[in-house]
Every structure is written in structure tokens, then in C-alpha cells.
């Protein structure tokens, strides 16, 4: 019986070892396959943050918010700081540089006070913004462009009748006073 009990103990031992392997085996394999400590993302150039003013085409570079390692920031960190739902566009250029931009439909602060003259349906019109921009129409003057001297017609048609303020525009319109009895339509 001694050999029978040895066999029994041997079988019991083998079953216990087999059970441990069956239970702990996947955990051991999982531990072997799991990666080591998190590998930091490689550093890249600092992202560029800018506002793009669509009406005049100017760009304004903004500072990066503090508190984030921007050279190693991933998509999640970038989208948390610059939510796409708020109009931010995040793109990566070929050089690896990340550009974060937000389009603003208005004129930039530097151009918001400028005015220019342009032709609209044969009349002189005053637009907000620098000449050539798509700033809003302020008013149409009761002046036909064909009634102006050739000098003014050329300046207006070539986009060269730009003024830095309402005061400058007023001075120019005063010089055109003889060509019209009223400036508003």
C-alpha cells in the first residue's frame, strides 16, 4: 500500500502543479507580454498656436498655455487645451511641427480701424478693413465713380484708397465734396 499511497500523492501533486499552471499560467504570460514602464513620447518642436483672421488674412501667434510639456504632448492633451468644438484645428506638418489654429471671420485688431473705398454698382462704397480685404460694407456713397477725377477712379479701382481712421476717410471725402451733394445713400 505504500506504493499505492505514493502513486496517489504523486498524482495529487501533479494535479496540484497542473492546476497552478492552469490558473497562474495566463497571468505569468500576461506579465511577460506587458510592456515595461511607460516610454515617454519623443520630443518634437514646440507647437505653434495662431488665430487666422479670415477677413484680412492676417495671423496672430498666441503663447502656449503653461503647465503642459508641449514637446511631448499627445493628441489628447492638445485637444483638451484646444477643443475642436471651439473651432481649433490641430494639424501636423511634414517636419513634425504641430500647428494649432482657429479661424476668426472678422478683421484682426490692427485692421479693424482701417477703411477703404471700392466700387459697388458704379458707386463709391466704404468698406471696413484694408484695401483688398473682405471686410464689411459700411455704406454706399451717393457718388458715381465715373464723376470722380481720373486720379481717384484709378486709386479706388486699384485698391489704393485706404485710410487708417474715420478722420482720414472724412478728409478724403471732403475733397470729393464737389462731386456729390450727399455721401449717404
mmCIF file with all atom_site columns, C-alpha atoms in Angstrom:
data_model
loop_
_atom_site.group_PDB
_atom_site.id
_atom_site.type_symbol
_atom_site.label_atom_id
_atom_site.label_alt_id
_atom_site.label_comp_id
_atom_site.label_asym_id
_atom_site.label_entity_id
_atom_site.label_seq_id
_atom_site.pdbx_PDB_ins_code
_atom_site.Cartn_x
_atom_site.Cartn_y
_atom_site.Cartn_z
_atom_site.occupancy
_atom_site.B_iso_or_equiv
_atom_site.pdbx_formal_charge
_atom_site.auth_seq_id
_atom_site.auth_comp_id
_atom_site.auth_asym_id
_atom_site.auth_atom_id
_atom_site.pdbx_PDB_model_num
ATOM 1   C CA . UNK A 1 1   ? 0.000   0.000   0.000   1.00 0.00 ? 1   UNK A CA 1
ATOM 2   C CA . UNK A 1 2   ? 2.917   2.163   0.425   1.00 0.00 ? 2   UNK A CA 1
ATOM 3   C CA . UNK A 1 3   ? 3.466   2.293   -3.311  1.00 0.00 ? 3   UNK A CA 1
ATOM 4   C CA . UNK A 1 4   ? -0.254  2.957   -3.829  1.00 0.00 ? 4   UNK A CA 1
ATOM 5   C CA . UNK A 1 5   ? -0.194  5.906   -1.475  1.00 0.00 ? 5   UNK A CA 1
ATOM 6   C CA . UNK A 1 6   ? 2.966   7.189   -3.160  1.00 0.00 ? 6   UNK A CA 1
ATOM 7   C CA . UNK A 1 7   ? 1.247   6.988   -6.507  1.00 0.00 ? 7   UNK A CA 1
ATOM 8   C CA . UNK A 1 8   ? -1.760  8.722   -5.048  1.00 0.00 ? 8   UNK A CA 1
ATOM 9   C CA . UNK A 1 9   ? 0.408   11.507  -3.592  1.00 0.00 ? 9   UNK A CA 1
ATOM 10  C CA . UNK A 1 10  ? 2.325   11.800  -6.871  1.00 0.00 ? 10  UNK A CA 1
ATOM 11  C CA . UNK A 1 11  ? -0.913  12.100  -8.864  1.00 0.00 ? 11  UNK A CA 1
ATOM 12  C CA . UNK A 1 12  ? -2.263  14.569  -6.325  1.00 0.00 ? 12  UNK A CA 1
ATOM 13  C CA . UNK A 1 13  ? 0.971   16.588  -6.547  1.00 0.00 ? 13  UNK A CA 1
ATOM 14  C CA . UNK A 1 14  ? 0.877   16.577  -10.360 1.00 0.00 ? 14  UNK A CA 1
ATOM 15  C CA . UNK A 1 15  ? -2.764  17.664  -10.331 1.00 0.00 ? 15  UNK A CA 1
ATOM 16  C CA . UNK A 1 16  ? -1.935  20.492  -7.920  1.00 0.00 ? 16  UNK A CA 1
ATOM 17  C CA . UNK A 1 17  ? 1.002   21.667  -10.056 1.00 0.00 ? 17  UNK A CA 1
ATOM 18  C CA . UNK A 1 18  ? -1.106  21.374  -13.229 1.00 0.00 ? 18  UNK A CA 1
ATOM 19  C CA . UNK A 1 19  ? -3.905  23.342  -11.594 1.00 0.00 ? 19  UNK A CA 1
ATOM 20  C CA . UNK A 1 20  ? -1.492  26.072  -10.544 1.00 0.00 ? 20  UNK A CA 1
ATOM 21  C CA . UNK A 1 21  ? -0.111  26.267  -14.068 1.00 0.00 ? 21  UNK A CA 1
ATOM 22  C CA . UNK A 1 22  ? -3.631  26.418  -15.490 1.00 0.00 ? 22  UNK A CA 1
ATOM 23  C CA . UNK A 1 23  ? -4.644  29.202  -13.105 1.00 0.00 ? 23  UNK A CA 1
ATOM 24  C CA . UNK A 1 24  ? -1.412  31.184  -12.925 1.00 0.00 ? 24  UNK A CA 1
ATOM 25  C CA . UNK A 1 25  ? -0.161  30.469  -16.440 1.00 0.00 ? 25  UNK A CA 1
ATOM 26  C CA . UNK A 1 26  ? -2.137  33.254  -18.176 1.00 0.00 ? 26  UNK A CA 1
ATOM 27  C CA . UNK A 1 27  ? -1.042  35.725  -15.503 1.00 0.00 ? 27  UNK A CA 1
ATOM 28  C CA . UNK A 1 28  ? 2.577   34.794  -15.971 1.00 0.00 ? 28  UNK A CA 1
ATOM 29  C CA . UNK A 1 29  ? 2.225   35.093  -19.755 1.00 0.00 ? 29  UNK A CA 1
ATOM 30  C CA . UNK A 1 30  ? 0.426   38.405  -19.350 1.00 0.00 ? 30  UNK A CA 1
ATOM 31  C CA . UNK A 1 31  ? 3.194   39.711  -17.149 1.00 0.00 ? 31  UNK A CA 1
ATOM 32  C CA . UNK A 1 32  ? 5.789   38.625  -19.665 1.00 0.00 ? 32  UNK A CA 1
ATOM 33  C CA . UNK A 1 33  ? 3.953   40.313  -22.554 1.00 0.00 ? 33  UNK A CA 1
ATOM 34  C CA . UNK A 1 34  ? 3.010   43.512  -20.747 1.00 0.00 ? 34  UNK A CA 1
ATOM 35  C CA . UNK A 1 35  ? 5.249   46.442  -21.563 1.00 0.00 ? 35  UNK A CA 1
ATOM 36  C CA . UNK A 1 36  ? 7.695   47.778  -19.075 1.00 0.00 ? 36  UNK A CA 1
ATOM 37  C CA . UNK A 1 37  ? 7.427   51.267  -17.685 1.00 0.00 ? 37  UNK A CA 1
ATOM 38  C CA . UNK A 1 38  ? 5.673   53.795  -19.924 1.00 0.00 ? 38  UNK A CA 1
ATOM 39  C CA . UNK A 1 39  ? 8.043   55.021  -22.596 1.00 0.00 ? 39  UNK A CA 1
ATOM 40  C CA . UNK A 1 40  ? 7.921   58.801  -22.871 1.00 0.00 ? 40  UNK A CA 1
ATOM 41  C CA . UNK A 1 41  ? 6.889   60.254  -26.208 1.00 0.00 ? 41  UNK A CA 1
ATOM 42  C CA . UNK A 1 42  ? 9.787   61.573  -28.242 1.00 0.00 ? 42  UNK A CA 1
ATOM 43  C CA . UNK A 1 43  ? 10.331  65.317  -28.050 1.00 0.00 ? 43  UNK A CA 1
ATOM 44  C CA . UNK A 1 44  ? 9.330   67.365  -31.082 1.00 0.00 ? 44  UNK A CA 1
ATOM 45  C CA . UNK A 1 45  ? 9.336   71.090  -31.858 1.00 0.00 ? 45  UNK A CA 1
ATOM 46  C CA . UNK A 1 46  ? 7.006   73.232  -29.773 1.00 0.00 ? 46  UNK A CA 1
ATOM 47  C CA . UNK A 1 47  ? 3.542   73.589  -31.312 1.00 0.00 ? 47  UNK A CA 1
ATOM 48  C CA . UNK A 1 48  ? 2.590   76.886  -32.917 1.00 0.00 ? 48  UNK A CA 1
ATOM 49  C CA . UNK A 1 49  ? -0.735  78.383  -31.832 1.00 0.00 ? 49  UNK A CA 1
ATOM 50  C CA . UNK A 1 50  ? -2.313  81.023  -34.045 1.00 0.00 ? 50  UNK A CA 1
ATOM 51  C CA . UNK A 1 51  ? -5.537  82.836  -34.800 1.00 0.00 ? 51  UNK A CA 1
ATOM 52  C CA . UNK A 1 52  ? -6.241  83.290  -38.505 1.00 0.00 ? 52  UNK A CA 1
ATOM 53  C CA . UNK A 1 53  ? -8.375  86.332  -39.325 1.00 0.00 ? 53  UNK A CA 1
ATOM 54  C CA . UNK A 1 54  ? -10.249 85.338  -42.471 1.00 0.00 ? 54  UNK A CA 1
ATOM 55  C CA . UNK A 1 55  ? -11.482 88.831  -43.428 1.00 0.00 ? 55  UNK A CA 1
ATOM 56  C CA . UNK A 1 56  ? -7.954  90.248  -43.790 1.00 0.00 ? 56  UNK A CA 1
ATOM 57  C CA . UNK A 1 57  ? -5.822  87.085  -43.945 1.00 0.00 ? 57  UNK A CA 1
ATOM 58  C CA . UNK A 1 58  ? -3.544  88.030  -41.047 1.00 0.00 ? 58  UNK A CA 1
ATOM 59  C CA . UNK A 1 59  ? -2.270  85.548  -38.486 1.00 0.00 ? 59  UNK A CA 1
ATOM 60  C CA . UNK A 1 60  ? -1.671  86.249  -34.818 1.00 0.00 ? 60  UNK A CA 1
ATOM 61  C CA . UNK A 1 61  ? 0.632   83.892  -32.925 1.00 0.00 ? 61  UNK A CA 1
ATOM 62  C CA . UNK A 1 62  ? -0.511  83.106  -29.387 1.00 0.00 ? 62  UNK A CA 1
ATOM 63  C CA . UNK A 1 63  ? 1.514   81.860  -26.399 1.00 0.00 ? 63  UNK A CA 1
ATOM 64  C CA . UNK A 1 64  ? 1.162   78.246  -25.294 1.00 0.00 ? 64  UNK A CA 1
ATOM 65  C CA . UNK A 1 65  ? -0.697  77.783  -22.001 1.00 0.00 ? 65  UNK A CA 1
ATOM 66  C CA . UNK A 1 66  ? 1.541   76.855  -19.057 1.00 0.00 ? 66  UNK A CA 1
ATOM 67  C CA . UNK A 1 67  ? 1.506   73.528  -17.239 1.00 0.00 ? 67  UNK A CA 1
ATOM 68  C CA . UNK A 1 68  ? 1.940   71.072  -20.116 1.00 0.00 ? 68  UNK A CA 1
ATOM 69  C CA . UNK A 1 69  ? 5.106   69.547  -21.584 1.00 0.00 ? 69  UNK A CA 1
ATOM 70  C CA . UNK A 1 70  ? 4.194   70.722  -25.088 1.00 0.00 ? 70  UNK A CA 1
ATOM 71  C CA . UNK A 1 71  ? 7.173   68.987  -26.726 1.00 0.00 ? 71  UNK A CA 1
ATOM 72  C CA . UNK A 1 72  ? 5.766   65.629  -25.619 1.00 0.00 ? 72  UNK A CA 1
ATOM 73  C CA . UNK A 1 73  ? 2.027   66.387  -25.598 1.00 0.00 ? 73  UNK A CA 1
ATOM 74  C CA . UNK A 1 74  ? -0.131  63.890  -27.446 1.00 0.00 ? 74  UNK A CA 1
ATOM 75  C CA . UNK A 1 75  ? -3.422  64.318  -29.251 1.00 0.00 ? 75  UNK A CA 1
ATOM 76  C CA . UNK A 1 76  ? -5.450  64.048  -26.030 1.00 0.00 ? 76  UNK A CA 1
ATOM 77  C CA . UNK A 1 77  ? -3.544  66.849  -24.294 1.00 0.00 ? 77  UNK A CA 1
ATOM 78  C CA . UNK A 1 78  ? -3.714  69.060  -27.376 1.00 0.00 ? 78  UNK A CA 1
ATOM 79  C CA . UNK A 1 79  ? -7.470  68.560  -27.804 1.00 0.00 ? 79  UNK A CA 1
ATOM 80  C CA . UNK A 1 80  ? -8.054  69.195  -24.094 1.00 0.00 ? 80  UNK A CA 1
ATOM 81  C CA . UNK A 1 81  ? -6.253  72.549  -24.310 1.00 0.00 ? 81  UNK A CA 1
ATOM 82  C CA . UNK A 1 82  ? -7.616  73.462  -27.762 1.00 0.00 ? 82  UNK A CA 1
ATOM 83  C CA . UNK A 1 83  ? -11.056 71.824  -28.171 1.00 0.00 ? 83  UNK A CA 1
ATOM 84  C CA . UNK A 1 84  ? -12.101 71.202  -31.792 1.00 0.00 ? 84  UNK A CA 1
ATOM 85  C CA . UNK A 1 85  ? -15.648 72.087  -30.706 1.00 0.00 ? 85  UNK A CA 1
ATOM 86  C CA . UNK A 1 86  ? -14.438 75.648  -30.145 1.00 0.00 ? 86  UNK A CA 1
ATOM 87  C CA . UNK A 1 87  ? -13.104 75.918  -33.687 1.00 0.00 ? 87  UNK A CA 1
ATOM 88  C CA . UNK A 1 88  ? -9.496  74.827  -33.089 1.00 0.00 ? 88  UNK A CA 1
ATOM 89  C CA . UNK A 1 89  ? -7.824  72.854  -35.878 1.00 0.00 ? 89  UNK A CA 1
ATOM 90  C CA . UNK A 1 90  ? -4.807  70.710  -34.956 1.00 0.00 ? 90  UNK A CA 1
ATOM 91  C CA . UNK A 1 91  ? -2.561  69.564  -37.800 1.00 0.00 ? 91  UNK A CA 1
ATOM 92  C CA . UNK A 1 92  ? 0.921   68.141  -38.050 1.00 0.00 ? 92  UNK A CA 1
ATOM 93  C CA . UNK A 1 93  ? 3.269   69.373  -40.743 1.00 0.00 ? 93  UNK A CA 1
ATOM 94  C CA . UNK A 1 94  ? 5.769   67.153  -42.530 1.00 0.00 ? 94  UNK A CA 1
ATOM 95  C CA . UNK A 1 95  ? 8.584   68.345  -40.261 1.00 0.00 ? 95  UNK A CA 1
ATOM 96  C CA . UNK A 1 96  ? 6.711   67.012  -37.234 1.00 0.00 ? 96  UNK A CA 1
ATOM 97  C CA . UNK A 1 97  ? 5.770   70.500  -36.066 1.00 0.00 ? 97  UNK A CA 1
ATOM 98  C CA . UNK A 1 98  ? 2.202   70.793  -34.800 1.00 0.00 ? 98  UNK A CA 1
ATOM 99  C CA . UNK A 1 99  ? 0.199   73.866  -35.830 1.00 0.00 ? 99  UNK A CA 1
ATOM 100 C CA . UNK A 1 100 ? -2.918  74.703  -33.836 1.00 0.00 ? 100 UNK A CA 1
ATOM 101 C CA . UNK A 1 101 ? -5.124  77.333  -35.457 1.00 0.00 ? 101 UNK A CA 1
ATOM 102 C CA . UNK A 1 102 ? -8.505  78.936  -35.005 1.00 0.00 ? 102 UNK A CA 1
ATOM 103 C CA . UNK A 1 103 ? -10.212 80.809  -37.838 1.00 0.00 ? 103 UNK A CA 1
ATOM 104 C CA . UNK A 1 104 ? -11.867 84.099  -36.912 1.00 0.00 ? 104 UNK A CA 1
ATOM 105 C CA . UNK A 1 105 ? -14.229 85.506  -39.552 1.00 0.00 ? 105 UNK A CA 1
ATOM 106 C CA . UNK A 1 106 ? -13.525 89.111  -38.528 1.00 0.00 ? 106 UNK A CA 1
ATOM 107 C CA . UNK A 1 107 ? -10.703 91.556  -39.217 1.00 0.00 ? 107 UNK A CA 1
ATOM 108 C CA . UNK A 1 108 ? -7.631  91.437  -36.990 1.00 0.00 ? 108 UNK A CA 1
ATOM 109 C CA . UNK A 1 109 ? -7.351  94.158  -34.332 1.00 0.00 ? 109 UNK A CA 1
ATOM 110 C CA . UNK A 1 110 ? -4.743  96.046  -36.403 1.00 0.00 ? 110 UNK A CA 1
ATOM 111 C CA . UNK A 1 111 ? -7.053  96.238  -39.442 1.00 0.00 ? 111 UNK A CA 1
ATOM 112 C CA . UNK A 1 112 ? -10.400 96.722  -37.682 1.00 0.00 ? 112 UNK A CA 1
ATOM 113 C CA . UNK A 1 113 ? -9.995  100.524 -37.634 1.00 0.00 ? 113 UNK A CA 1
ATOM 114 C CA . UNK A 1 114 ? -8.973  100.836 -41.282 1.00 0.00 ? 114 UNK A CA 1
ATOM 115 C CA . UNK A 1 115 ? -11.367 101.785 -44.080 1.00 0.00 ? 115 UNK A CA 1
ATOM 116 C CA . UNK A 1 116 ? -11.102 101.698 -47.849 1.00 0.00 ? 116 UNK A CA 1
ATOM 117 C CA . UNK A 1 117 ? -13.046 102.870 -50.866 1.00 0.00 ? 117 UNK A CA 1
ATOM 118 C CA . UNK A 1 118 ? -14.165 100.469 -53.571 1.00 0.00 ? 118 UNK A CA 1
ATOM 119 C CA . UNK A 1 119 ? -16.583 100.451 -56.469 1.00 0.00 ? 119 UNK A CA 1
ATOM 120 C CA . UNK A 1 120 ? -20.013 98.900  -55.962 1.00 0.00 ? 120 UNK A CA 1
ATOM 121 C CA . UNK A 1 121 ? -22.552 99.005  -58.789 1.00 0.00 ? 121 UNK A CA 1
ATOM 122 C CA . UNK A 1 122 ? -20.877 102.082 -60.284 1.00 0.00 ? 122 UNK A CA 1
ATOM 123 C CA . UNK A 1 123 ? -20.879 103.976 -56.983 1.00 0.00 ? 123 UNK A CA 1
ATOM 124 C CA . UNK A 1 124 ? -18.243 104.629 -54.348 1.00 0.00 ? 124 UNK A CA 1
ATOM 125 C CA . UNK A 1 125 ? -18.582 102.341 -51.329 1.00 0.00 ? 125 UNK A CA 1
ATOM 126 C CA . UNK A 1 126 ? -16.845 102.459 -47.949 1.00 0.00 ? 126 UNK A CA 1
ATOM 127 C CA . UNK A 1 127 ? -15.663 99.116  -46.556 1.00 0.00 ? 127 UNK A CA 1
ATOM 128 C CA . UNK A 1 128 ? -14.175 98.307  -43.152 1.00 0.00 ? 128 UNK A CA 1
ATOM 129 C CA . UNK A 1 129 ? -10.614 96.971  -43.297 1.00 0.00 ? 129 UNK A CA 1
ATOM 130 C CA . UNK A 1 130 ? -7.605  97.479  -45.554 1.00 0.00 ? 130 UNK A CA 1
ATOM 131 C CA . UNK A 1 131 ? -7.955  97.707  -49.316 1.00 0.00 ? 131 UNK A CA 1
ATOM 132 C CA . UNK A 1 132 ? -8.365  94.272  -50.818 1.00 0.00 ? 132 UNK A CA 1
ATOM 133 C CA . UNK A 1 133 ? -9.850  92.731  -47.678 1.00 0.00 ? 133 UNK A CA 1
ATOM 134 C CA . UNK A 1 134 ? -13.326 91.278  -47.457 1.00 0.00 ? 134 UNK A CA 1
ATOM 135 C CA . UNK A 1 135 ? -14.318 93.476  -44.538 1.00 0.00 ? 135 UNK A CA 1
ATOM 136 C CA . UNK A 1 136 ? -17.942 94.503  -44.058 1.00 0.00 ? 136 UNK A CA 1
ATOM 137 C CA . UNK A 1 137 ? -19.627 97.170  -46.176 1.00 0.00 ? 137 UNK A CA 1
ATOM 138 C CA . UNK A 1 138 ? -20.076 100.327 -44.083 1.00 0.00 ? 138 UNK A CA 1
ATOM 139 C CA . UNK A 1 139 ? -22.041 102.471 -46.536 1.00 0.00 ? 139 UNK A CA 1
ATOM 140 C CA . UNK A 1 140 ? -22.522 103.338 -50.197 1.00 0.00 ? 140 UNK A CA 1
ATOM 141 C CA . UNK A 1 141 ? -21.926 106.976 -51.098 1.00 0.00 ? 141 UNK A CA 1
ATOM 142 C CA . UNK A 1 142 ? -24.162 108.915 -53.430 1.00 0.00 ? 142 UNK A CA 1
ATOM 143 C CA . UNK A 1 143 ? -21.182 109.412 -55.728 1.00 0.00 ? 143 UNK A CA 1
ATOM 144 C CA . UNK A 1 144 ? -20.835 107.734 -59.096 1.00 0.00 ? 144 UNK A CA 1
ATOM 145 C CA . UNK A 1 145 ? -17.273 106.648 -59.634 1.00 0.00 ? 145 UNK A CA 1
ATOM 146 C CA . UNK A 1 146 ? -17.381 107.949 -63.212 1.00 0.00 ? 146 UNK A CA 1
ATOM 147 C CA . UNK A 1 147 ? -17.923 111.501 -61.838 1.00 0.00 ? 147 UNK A CA 1
ATOM 148 C CA . UNK A 1 148 ? -14.624 111.443 -59.963 1.00 0.00 ? 148 UNK A CA 1
ATOM 149 C CA . UNK A 1 149 ? -11.323 112.695 -61.341 1.00 0.00 ? 149 UNK A CA 1
ATOM 150 C CA . UNK A 1 150 ? -9.250  110.007 -63.101 1.00 0.00 ? 150 UNK A CA 1
ATOM 151 C CA . UNK A 1 151 ? -6.781  110.013 -60.186 1.00 0.00 ? 151 UNK A CA 1
ATOM 152 C CA . UNK A 1 152 ? -9.477  108.957 -57.703 1.00 0.00 ? 152 UNK A CA 1
ATOM 153 C CA . UNK A 1 153 ? -11.067 106.476 -60.101 1.00 0.00 ? 153 UNK A CA 1
ATOM 154 C CA . UNK A 1 154 ? -7.721  104.719 -60.541 1.00 0.00 ? 154 UNK A CA 1
ATOM 155 C CA . UNK A 1 155 ? -6.945  104.692 -56.798 1.00 0.00 ? 155 UNK A CA 1
ATOM 156 C CA . UNK A 1 156 ? -10.339 103.216 -55.978 1.00 0.00 ? 156 UNK A CA 1
ATOM 157 C CA . UNK A 1 157 ? -10.314 100.616 -58.763 1.00 0.00 ? 157 UNK A CA 1
ATOM 158 C CA . UNK A 1 158 ? -6.722  99.531  -57.990 1.00 0.00 ? 158 UNK A CA 1
ATOM 159 C CA . UNK A 1 159 ? -7.453  99.142  -54.287 1.00 0.00 ? 159 UNK A CA 1
ATOM 160 C CA . UNK A 1 160 ? -5.204  102.025 -53.276 1.00 0.00 ? 160 UNK A CA 1
ATOM 161 C CA . UNK A 1 161 ? -7.780  104.217 -51.499 1.00 0.00 ? 161 UNK A CA 1
ATOM 162 C CA . UNK A 1 162 ? -7.117  103.054 -47.952 1.00 0.00 ? 162 UNK A CA 1
ATOM 163 C CA . UNK A 1 163 ? -7.448  105.115 -44.778 1.00 0.00 ? 163 UNK A CA 1
ATOM 164 C CA . UNK A 1 164 ? -6.214  104.464 -41.254 1.00 0.00 ? 164 UNK A CA 1
ATOM 165 C CA . UNK A 1 165 ? -9.190  106.028 -39.500 1.00 0.00 ? 165 UNK A CA 1
ATOM 166 C CA . UNK A 1 166 ? -12.613 107.631 -39.904 1.00 0.00 ? 166 UNK A CA 1
ATOM 167 C CA . UNK A 1 167 ? -10.883 111.007 -39.668 1.00 0.00 ? 167 UNK A CA 1
ATOM 168 C CA . UNK A 1 168 ? -8.591  110.282 -42.635 1.00 0.00 ? 168 UNK A CA 1
ATOM 169 C CA . UNK A 1 169 ? -11.557 108.987 -44.622 1.00 0.00 ? 169 UNK A CA 1
ATOM 170 C CA . UNK A 1 170 ? -13.535 112.129 -43.749 1.00 0.00 ? 170 UNK A CA 1
ATOM 171 C CA . UNK A 1 171 ? -10.730 114.337 -45.071 1.00 0.00 ? 171 UNK A CA 1
ATOM 172 C CA . UNK A 1 172 ? -10.665 112.398 -48.345 1.00 0.00 ? 172 UNK A CA 1
ATOM 173 C CA . UNK A 1 173 ? -14.436 112.574 -48.685 1.00 0.00 ? 173 UNK A CA 1
ATOM 174 C CA . UNK A 1 174 ? -14.336 116.322 -48.049 1.00 0.00 ? 174 UNK A CA 1
ATOM 175 C CA . UNK A 1 175 ? -12.036 116.651 -51.055 1.00 0.00 ? 175 UNK A CA 1
ATOM 176 C CA . UNK A 1 176 ? -14.653 114.784 -53.110 1.00 0.00 ? 176 UNK A CA 1
ATOM 177 C CA . UNK A 1 177 ? -17.462 117.005 -51.800 1.00 0.00 ? 177 UNK A CA 1
ATOM 178 C CA . UNK A 1 178 ? -17.738 118.919 -55.058 1.00 0.00 ? 178 UNK A CA 1
ATOM 179 C CA . UNK A 1 179 ? -18.702 115.692 -56.895 1.00 0.00 ? 179 UNK A CA 1
ATOM 180 C CA . UNK A 1 180 ? -21.761 114.969 -54.823 1.00 0.00 ? 180 UNK A CA 1
ATOM 181 C CA . UNK A 1 181 ? -24.317 116.720 -52.690 1.00 0.00 ? 181 UNK A CA 1
ATOM 182 C CA . UNK A 1 182 ? -24.705 113.819 -50.251 1.00 0.00 ? 182 UNK A CA 1
ATOM 183 C CA . UNK A 1 183 ? -22.488 110.951 -49.068 1.00 0.00 ? 183 UNK A CA 1
ATOM 184 C CA . UNK A 1 184 ? -25.089 108.583 -47.635 1.00 0.00 ? 184 UNK A CA 1
ATOM 185 C CA . UNK A 1 185 ? -27.493 106.511 -49.668 1.00 0.00 ? 185 UNK A CA 1
#
